[in-house]
């Protein structure tokens, strides 16, 4: 609880004998009521003395009262054990019977997971077009994609009135051919640096007409093609359109997007929400406040997009932020995950694994996208392979986790009840059953559920 100002952003920091952690958690505290701050940190070296500080992040003079505090230590091994994949798996019982409904004991059952339920993918660029080895490599691993730049306004309409979706259409053909889902990124980018130059010169009704045409053109053409749209990208850091069109501009963007593509999930996509708590523009409470404000205005927004451009990740802080966002009951996606190129490739791989495990293990994270589109001169920050599609350390991590997060081929025999049970990752399965001189193949979908999935197959 604070005294003085009506509200203030309170930051927790930590100092040990050897290190200072400038931010290990934040909360937007309000006068007269208690607020919950949840954060975390990783000690690089053992410490005999640690001091935890609480202070205002915006230089507001407030009194801070603390009712209770607790600190739960974890070793790396204990932390990994707590990363359970319970929501990603479900118990299954396969029942085998003959045409009379009599259960068959001793039938050989072979089970194979042929598709995964959890969306895990990467950005792609136009460099994938015509590059068949790269296409094969991508489709073998990922079930989701996002276009790195090819849907952005500066790419589709570099000059006013010269709209060209040719590249995006060709990339979409690759997506469709391989049954890959795709996110729409993005309709508008609030950073003026990435706004088409001709748009930056527009004002008033001319700008309003241009943005209206942008939404209508893009979403009418691609209606039902993209599962998500990042509507107003990075609005916590930049406000190009609201400065020029007024405070309700963002509301109108979401309303129009829903009108033209009503089944797409509309996202609020932002950086430095889950990566750190040091950025006062995008703390978890700042994100939540803006999202609630838009929802109260009638916005059809049902997705939280956390970009995930990490340098050195802080998994305990990441978990605390995800937990707080999860209280909104809105699907969360990690939308642009990579590790800074300022680190060596081995460190990138180590930190990438930490982020991916933390994201996959959190029950409110519904998908993960990497920001690793391959270019002749490399990638934005982190590549999974070299230009010959040979794995770099980060690629090895991805391949390892893809294998770990899939049910391995199972073979068993039906018991005296004619049943065979297993615990598998959600997705699509193929079942081969053999009994004496008879054999049958069938498929079933394993979706999320608390109860055991029962699947019957008849020979």
mmCIF file of C-alpha atoms in Angstrom, residues 215-216 219-220 253-264 300:
data_model
loop_
_atom_site.group_PDB
_atom_site.id
_atom_site.type_symbol
_atom_site.label_atom_id
_atom_site.label_comp_id
_atom_site.label_asym_id
_atom_site.label_seq_id
_atom_site.Cartn_x
_atom_site.Cartn_y
_atom_site.Cartn_z
ATOM 1 C CA UNK A 215 -7.621 -2.218 -42.899
ATOM 2 C CA UNK A 216 -10.282 -2.840 -45.541
ATOM 3 C CA UNK A 219 -8.356 -7.923 -44.055
ATOM 4 C CA UNK A 220 -10.883 -8.257 -46.858
ATOM 5 C CA UNK A 253 -8.575 0.002 -35.555
ATOM 6 C CA UNK A 254 -9.711 -2.984 -33.495
ATOM 7 C CA UNK A 255 -13.377 -2.396 -34.314
ATOM 8 C CA UNK A 256 -12.648 -2.299 -38.038
ATOM 9 C CA UNK A 257 -10.360 -5.329 -37.886
ATOM 10 C CA UNK A 258 -13.097 -7.332 -36.185
ATOM 11 C CA UNK A 259 -15.620 -6.148 -38.765
ATOM 12 C CA UNK A 260 -13.562 -7.340 -41.736
ATOM 13 C CA UNK A 261 -12.162 -10.550 -40.187
ATOM 14 C CA UNK A 262 -14.497 -11.477 -37.312
ATOM 15 C CA UNK A 263 -13.078 -14.943 -36.628
ATOM 16 C CA UNK A 264 -9.454 -13.848 -36.280
ATOM 17 C CA UNK A 300 -12.708 -7.218 -29.586
#
